Coordinates of C-alpha atoms in Angstrom, one line a residue:
M18 CA 102.6 113.4 103.6
N19 CA 100.1 113.4 100.8
K20 CA 102.0 113.2 97.5
K21 CA 99.6 115.7 95.9
K22 CA 101.8 118.4 97.3
F23 CA 103.2 119.7 94.1
T24 CA 100.1 121.1 92.5
Y25 CA 98.3 124.5 91.9
I26 CA 94.9 126.1 92.1
T27 CA 93.3 129.4 91.0
A28 CA 90.8 130.2 93.7
L29 CA 88.2 132.0 91.6
T30 CA 88.3 129.2 89.0
L31 CA 87.3 126.6 91.6
L32 CA 85.5 128.4 94.4
S33 CA 83.3 131.0 92.8
F34 CA 81.3 128.5 90.6
T35 CA 77.7 128.1 91.6
L36 CA 75.9 124.8 91.6
M37 CA 74.7 124.8 88.1
T38 CA 75.4 122.0 85.7
G39 CA 77.1 119.3 87.8
C40 CA 79.3 116.8 86.0
T41 CA 78.0 114.4 83.4
N42 CA 79.9 111.3 82.3
E43 CA 81.1 113.1 79.2
R44 CA 82.3 116.0 81.2
K45 CA 84.1 113.7 83.6
E46 CA 85.9 112.0 80.7
N47 CA 86.9 115.4 79.3
Q48 CA 88.1 116.4 82.7
T49 CA 90.3 113.3 83.0
A50 CA 91.7 113.9 79.5
Y51 CA 92.6 117.5 80.2
R52 CA 94.2 116.5 83.5
Q53 CA 96.4 114.1 81.7
I54 CA 97.3 116.7 79.0
G55 CA 98.3 119.0 81.8
I56 CA 100.5 116.4 83.5
N57 CA 102.2 115.6 80.2
A58 CA 102.8 119.3 79.6
M59 CA 104.4 119.6 83.0
E60 CA 106.7 116.7 82.4
S61 CA 107.9 118.3 79.1
G62 CA 108.4 121.7 80.9
D63 CA 105.5 123.5 79.2
Y64 CA 104.1 125.0 82.4
A65 CA 101.9 127.6 80.7
G66 CA 100.3 124.9 78.6
A67 CA 99.9 122.8 81.7
V68 CA 98.0 125.6 83.5
D69 CA 95.8 126.0 80.5
A70 CA 95.0 122.3 80.4
F71 CA 94.2 122.2 84.1
N72 CA 92.0 125.2 83.7
S73 CA 90.1 123.4 81.0
A74 CA 89.8 120.4 83.3
L75 CA 88.4 122.4 86.1
G76 CA 85.9 124.0 83.7
Q77 CA 84.3 120.7 82.8
C78 CA 82.6 120.0 86.1
I79 CA 80.9 123.1 87.5
G80 CA 79.2 122.5 90.8
K81 CA 80.1 120.5 93.9
I82 CA 83.8 120.4 94.6
T83 CA 85.2 116.9 94.8
E84 CA 88.5 115.2 95.4
N85 CA 89.0 115.2 91.6
E86 CA 88.8 119.0 91.4
L87 CA 91.1 119.4 94.3
D88 CA 93.6 117.0 92.8
I89 CA 93.6 118.9 89.6
C90 CA 94.0 122.2 91.4
Y91 CA 97.0 120.9 93.3
Y92 CA 98.6 119.9 90.0
K93 CA 97.8 123.3 88.6
A94 CA 99.6 124.8 91.6
A95 CA 102.8 122.9 90.8
A96 CA 102.7 124.1 87.2
Q97 CA 102.0 127.7 88.1
Y98 CA 104.8 127.8 90.7
A99 CA 107.3 126.0 88.4
G100 CA 106.3 128.5 85.7
G101 CA 107.6 131.4 87.8
D102 CA 104.4 132.7 89.5
P103 CA 105.0 132.3 93.2
A104 CA 102.7 135.1 94.1
G105 CA 99.9 133.4 92.2
A106 CA 100.7 130.2 94.1
V107 CA 100.3 132.0 97.4
D108 CA 96.9 133.3 96.3
T109 CA 95.9 129.9 95.2
Y110 CA 96.9 128.1 98.3
T111 CA 95.1 130.8 100.3
A112 CA 92.0 130.0 98.4
I113 CA 92.3 126.3 99.2
I114 CA 92.7 127.1 102.8
D115 CA 89.7 129.4 102.7
Y116 CA 87.8 126.4 101.3
D117 CA 89.2 123.9 103.8
K118 CA 90.6 125.4 107.0
K119 CA 92.3 122.1 107.8
A120 CA 94.1 121.7 104.5
A121 CA 97.5 120.8 106.0
D122 CA 99.1 120.3 102.6
A123 CA 98.1 123.7 101.4
Y124 CA 99.5 125.3 104.6
Y125 CA 102.7 123.4 104.1
L126 CA 103.0 124.3 100.4
R127 CA 102.2 128.0 101.0
G128 CA 104.8 128.0 103.8
C129 CA 107.4 126.6 101.3
V130 CA 106.6 129.4 98.9
Y131 CA 106.7 132.0 101.6
L132 CA 110.1 130.7 102.7
K133 CA 111.5 131.0 99.2
Q134 CA 110.2 134.6 99.0
G135 CA 112.0 135.5 102.2
N136 CA 108.8 135.7 104.3
T137 CA 110.1 133.5 107.1
E138 CA 107.4 134.7 109.6
G139 CA 104.7 133.6 107.2
A140 CA 106.4 130.3 106.5
V141 CA 106.7 129.4 110.1
S142 CA 103.1 130.4 110.8
D143 CA 102.0 128.1 108.0
F144 CA 104.2 125.3 109.1
D145 CA 102.7 125.5 112.5
E146 CA 99.2 125.3 111.0
A147 CA 100.2 122.3 108.9
V148 CA 101.4 120.2 111.8
K149 CA 98.4 121.4 113.9
N150 CA 96.2 119.8 111.3
N151 CA 98.3 116.8 110.6
S152 CA 100.2 116.1 113.8
S153 CA 100.8 112.4 113.2
D154 CA 102.8 112.7 110.0
Y155 CA 106.5 112.1 110.6
E156 CA 107.3 113.0 107.0
L157 CA 105.7 116.5 107.4
Y158 CA 108.0 117.3 110.3
V159 CA 111.1 116.1 108.4
N160 CA 110.1 118.0 105.3
I161 CA 109.6 121.2 107.3
Y162 CA 113.0 120.7 108.9
E163 CA 114.7 120.2 105.5
N164 CA 113.1 123.3 104.1
L165 CA 114.1 125.5 107.0
S166 CA 117.6 124.0 107.0
A167 CA 118.0 124.9 103.4
Y168 CA 117.4 128.5 104.3
D169 CA 119.8 128.6 107.2
M170 CA 117.1 128.0 109.8
T171 CA 118.4 124.7 111.1
E172 CA 117.8 125.5 114.7
K173 CA 114.2 126.4 114.0
G174 CA 113.8 123.2 111.9
E175 CA 115.1 121.1 114.8
E176 CA 112.1 122.3 116.9
Y177 CA 109.8 120.5 114.5
L178 CA 111.9 117.4 114.6
N179 CA 111.6 117.3 118.3
K180 CA 107.8 117.8 118.1
A181 CA 107.7 114.6 116.0
F182 CA 108.6 112.5 119.0
D183 CA 105.2 113.2 120.4
I184 CA 103.7 110.9 117.8
K185 CA 104.8 107.8 119.7
G186 CA 104.0 104.3 118.4
N187 CA 105.9 101.0 118.2
S188 CA 105.4 99.9 114.5
A189 CA 108.4 99.4 112.2
E190 CA 107.5 102.7 110.5
D191 CA 107.5 104.5 113.9
Y192 CA 110.9 103.2 114.8
A193 CA 112.3 103.9 111.4
W194 CA 111.1 107.5 111.3
R195 CA 112.3 108.2 114.9
G196 CA 115.7 106.8 113.9
R197 CA 115.8 109.0 110.9
I198 CA 114.9 112.0 113.0
Y199 CA 117.6 111.2 115.6
Y200 CA 120.1 111.0 112.7
D201 CA 119.1 114.4 111.5
L202 CA 119.6 115.7 115.1
G203 CA 123.0 114.2 115.2
Q204 CA 122.0 111.8 118.1
Y205 CA 123.6 108.7 116.5
D206 CA 123.4 106.4 119.5
N207 CA 119.6 107.0 119.8
A208 CA 119.3 106.7 116.1
Q209 CA 120.9 103.2 116.1
T210 CA 118.7 102.1 118.9
E211 CA 115.5 103.0 117.1
L212 CA 116.7 101.8 113.7
K213 CA 117.7 98.4 115.1
S214 CA 114.2 98.0 116.5
A215 CA 112.8 98.9 113.1
L216 CA 115.1 96.3 111.5
D217 CA 113.8 93.7 114.0
K218 CA 110.4 94.5 112.7
E219 CA 111.6 94.0 109.1
S220 CA 111.7 97.6 108.0
V221 CA 113.4 97.9 104.7
I222 CA 114.0 101.7 104.8
A223 CA 115.8 101.3 108.2
N224 CA 118.7 99.7 106.3
L225 CA 119.2 103.0 104.5
Y226 CA 118.9 105.2 107.6
I227 CA 121.2 103.1 109.7
A228 CA 123.8 103.0 106.9
Q229 CA 123.8 106.8 106.9
V230 CA 124.3 106.7 110.7
Y231 CA 127.3 104.4 110.4
E232 CA 128.7 106.5 107.6
A233 CA 128.3 109.7 109.8
Q234 CA 130.1 107.9 112.6
G235 CA 133.1 107.0 110.4
D236 CA 132.2 103.3 110.1
P237 CA 132.2 102.6 106.3
E238 CA 132.3 98.8 106.7
N239 CA 128.9 98.7 108.6
A240 CA 127.6 101.5 106.3
E241 CA 128.4 99.4 103.2
T242 CA 126.7 96.3 104.7
Y243 CA 123.4 98.1 105.3
Y244 CA 123.5 100.0 102.1
Q245 CA 123.9 96.7 100.3
N246 CA 121.1 95.2 102.3
Y247 CA 118.9 98.1 101.1
V248 CA 120.0 97.5 97.5
N249 CA 119.3 93.8 97.8
S250 CA 115.8 94.5 99.1
G251 CA 114.9 95.9 95.6
S252 CA 114.0 99.2 97.2
A253 CA 117.2 101.1 96.6
D254 CA 117.1 104.6 95.2
S255 CA 119.7 106.8 93.5
Q256 CA 120.9 108.2 96.9
A257 CA 121.8 104.7 98.1
M258 CA 123.6 103.9 94.9
N259 CA 125.6 107.1 95.1
A260 CA 126.5 106.4 98.7
L261 CA 127.7 102.9 97.8
G262 CA 129.7 104.4 94.9
E263 CA 131.4 106.8 97.2
I264 CA 132.4 104.1 99.6
E265 CA 134.1 102.2 96.8
M266 CA 135.7 105.4 95.6
A267 CA 137.1 106.0 99.1
K268 CA 138.7 102.5 98.8
G269 CA 140.2 103.4 95.4
N270 CA 137.9 100.9 93.7
Y271 CA 136.7 103.1 90.9
S272 CA 135.6 100.4 88.6
G273 CA 133.5 98.9 91.5
A274 CA 132.1 102.4 92.2
L275 CA 131.0 102.7 88.6
T276 CA 128.7 99.7 89.0
Y277 CA 126.7 101.5 91.6
L278 CA 126.9 105.0 90.0
E279 CA 125.7 103.8 86.6
Q280 CA 122.8 102.0 88.2
G281 CA 121.9 105.1 90.1
I282 CA 121.9 107.4 87.1
A283 CA 119.8 104.9 85.1
M284 CA 117.0 104.8 87.6
E285 CA 113.6 106.2 86.8
N286 CA 113.5 108.7 89.6
V287 CA 117.0 110.3 90.2
T288 CA 117.0 112.9 92.9
N289 CA 120.7 113.4 93.1
R290 CA 121.7 113.6 89.4
R291 CA 124.4 116.2 90.0
E292 CA 126.3 114.2 92.6
L293 CA 126.1 111.1 90.5
M294 CA 127.4 112.8 87.4
Q295 CA 130.3 114.4 89.3
N296 CA 131.3 111.0 90.7
L297 CA 130.9 109.3 87.3
I298 CA 133.3 111.8 85.7
I299 CA 135.9 111.1 88.4
C300 CA 135.5 107.3 88.1
Y301 CA 135.6 107.3 84.4
E302 CA 138.9 109.2 84.5
Y303 CA 140.4 107.0 87.1
T304 CA 139.6 103.9 85.0
S305 CA 141.0 105.7 81.9
D306 CA 137.6 105.7 80.2
F307 CA 138.0 109.2 78.9
N308 CA 135.3 108.8 76.2
S309 CA 132.7 108.2 78.8
A310 CA 134.0 111.0 81.0
W311 CA 133.8 113.4 78.1
N312 CA 130.2 112.3 77.3
V313 CA 129.1 113.0 80.9
V314 CA 130.9 116.3 81.3
Q315 CA 129.4 117.6 78.1
E316 CA 125.9 116.9 79.5
Y317 CA 126.9 118.2 83.0
V318 CA 128.0 121.7 81.9
Q319 CA 124.8 122.1 79.9
V320 CA 122.7 121.3 82.9
Y321 CA 124.9 123.0 85.5
P322 CA 126.6 125.9 83.6
D323 CA 127.5 127.8 86.8
D324 CA 129.9 125.1 88.0
A325 CA 133.3 126.6 87.4
S326 CA 135.3 123.5 88.3
A327 CA 133.2 121.5 85.8
Q328 CA 133.9 124.1 83.1
R329 CA 137.6 123.6 83.7
E330 CA 137.1 119.8 83.6
Y331 CA 135.3 120.3 80.3
I332 CA 138.2 122.1 78.8
F333 CA 140.7 119.6 80.1
L334 CA 138.8 116.6 78.6
K335 CA 138.1 118.5 75.4
N336 CA 141.8 119.2 74.8
R337 CA 142.7 115.6 75.8
M338 CA 140.2 114.1 73.4
E339 CA 141.6 116.2 70.6
Q340 CA 145.2 115.4 71.4
T341 CA 145.0 111.7 72.1
A342 CA 142.3 110.6 69.6
P343 CA 144.8 109.3 67.0
V344 CA 146.7 107.1 69.5
E345 CA 143.8 106.3 71.8
N346 CA 144.4 102.5 71.9
T347 CA 148.2 102.6 72.2
E348 CA 150.2 101.8 75.3
E349 CA 151.6 105.3 75.1
A350 CA 148.0 106.7 75.3
V351 CA 147.1 104.6 78.3
T352 CA 150.2 105.7 80.1
E353 CA 149.4 109.3 79.3
D354 CA 145.8 108.9 80.4
T355 CA 146.9 107.6 83.8
Q356 CA 149.4 110.3 84.3
T357 CA 146.9 113.0 83.3
V358 CA 144.4 111.8 85.9
E359 CA 147.1 111.7 88.5
D360 CA 148.1 115.3 87.6
T361 CA 144.5 116.4 87.8
Q362 CA 143.4 114.8 91.1
T363 CA 145.3 112.4 93.3
P364 CA 143.6 109.3 94.8
E365 CA 144.1 110.8 98.3
E366 CA 142.0 113.8 97.2
A367 CA 139.1 111.5 96.4
Q368 CA 139.1 109.6 99.6
T369 CA 136.3 111.5 101.3
P370 CA 132.7 111.6 100.0
E371 CA 132.7 115.4 100.1
E372 CA 135.8 115.7 97.9
A373 CA 134.9 112.8 95.7
Q374 CA 131.7 114.6 94.6
T375 CA 133.8 117.3 92.9
P376 CA 135.1 116.7 89.4
A377 CA 138.8 116.7 88.9
Q378 CA 140.3 120.1 88.5

């Protein structure tokens, strides 16, 4: 799947220009500069400013539409959508499609917006067009499945997963994707078969997928082995680190879990920050590092203010920090710390990944 998914376009800005001035070297440089300004604004959360910058970038080169203009428009789409204008995003993706009837990314993205708006019929129609125009992209099928599942349309999403098997192929990537899809379908034996073939062809990502399969089958030892292989490959992500942390938590090895969780939260691209922070709070408490638990929970309640259990945890830790600060390093305080954690959540309650992801009550 093309990674230029998260972007935005205003149709009239791009498509109604006539071939007049073209794009001189100076204008190209200006376009590149405005594009970067827009990206920087997006990263800082200034979506309105990003849209303005992308508009300025598009205004530099009036004439023939190139990949540069489309790239900028896709970025603009992301900024507009993130800024709270889904209707505008729909209009924009429609304009892209009008320009290129085979724009699979635009169909997919418009379908995602429709889905969030509750227009499931429009979403499914667009997803169908997306796979029609990009039928050999495993990731597209999986992304559609995940989007539909998030909106309680898992059965419909599984139809797309099954269509992906038509791709065929015997490369390491083919085997890995098919294994991942069988995993999503709950067909674990088939998943193992495909993923072992992928591993034989030296697929790195297959280590992650087969670890998830073993975990789903209740085999934490094999799961840990393959998660660790994935980490050792240098390709590990925050999801794998969290999974390894939860395996150690299930063993009661909270200090060992922290090694993985802290690495995960420190990564450049963290896609599961909430789960990592929840587990960090638990592990810091079980290791009697209440200062660190307090630091994490303060950040957590700011980012996720609707989490009632975290609010209770915040109050518990706040009161504890105030009460124990004068004797923090005494043997009495350590005993009290341990007892407080035991009163808050027993080790047995943290033995499963699902429960371990919730901060102590």
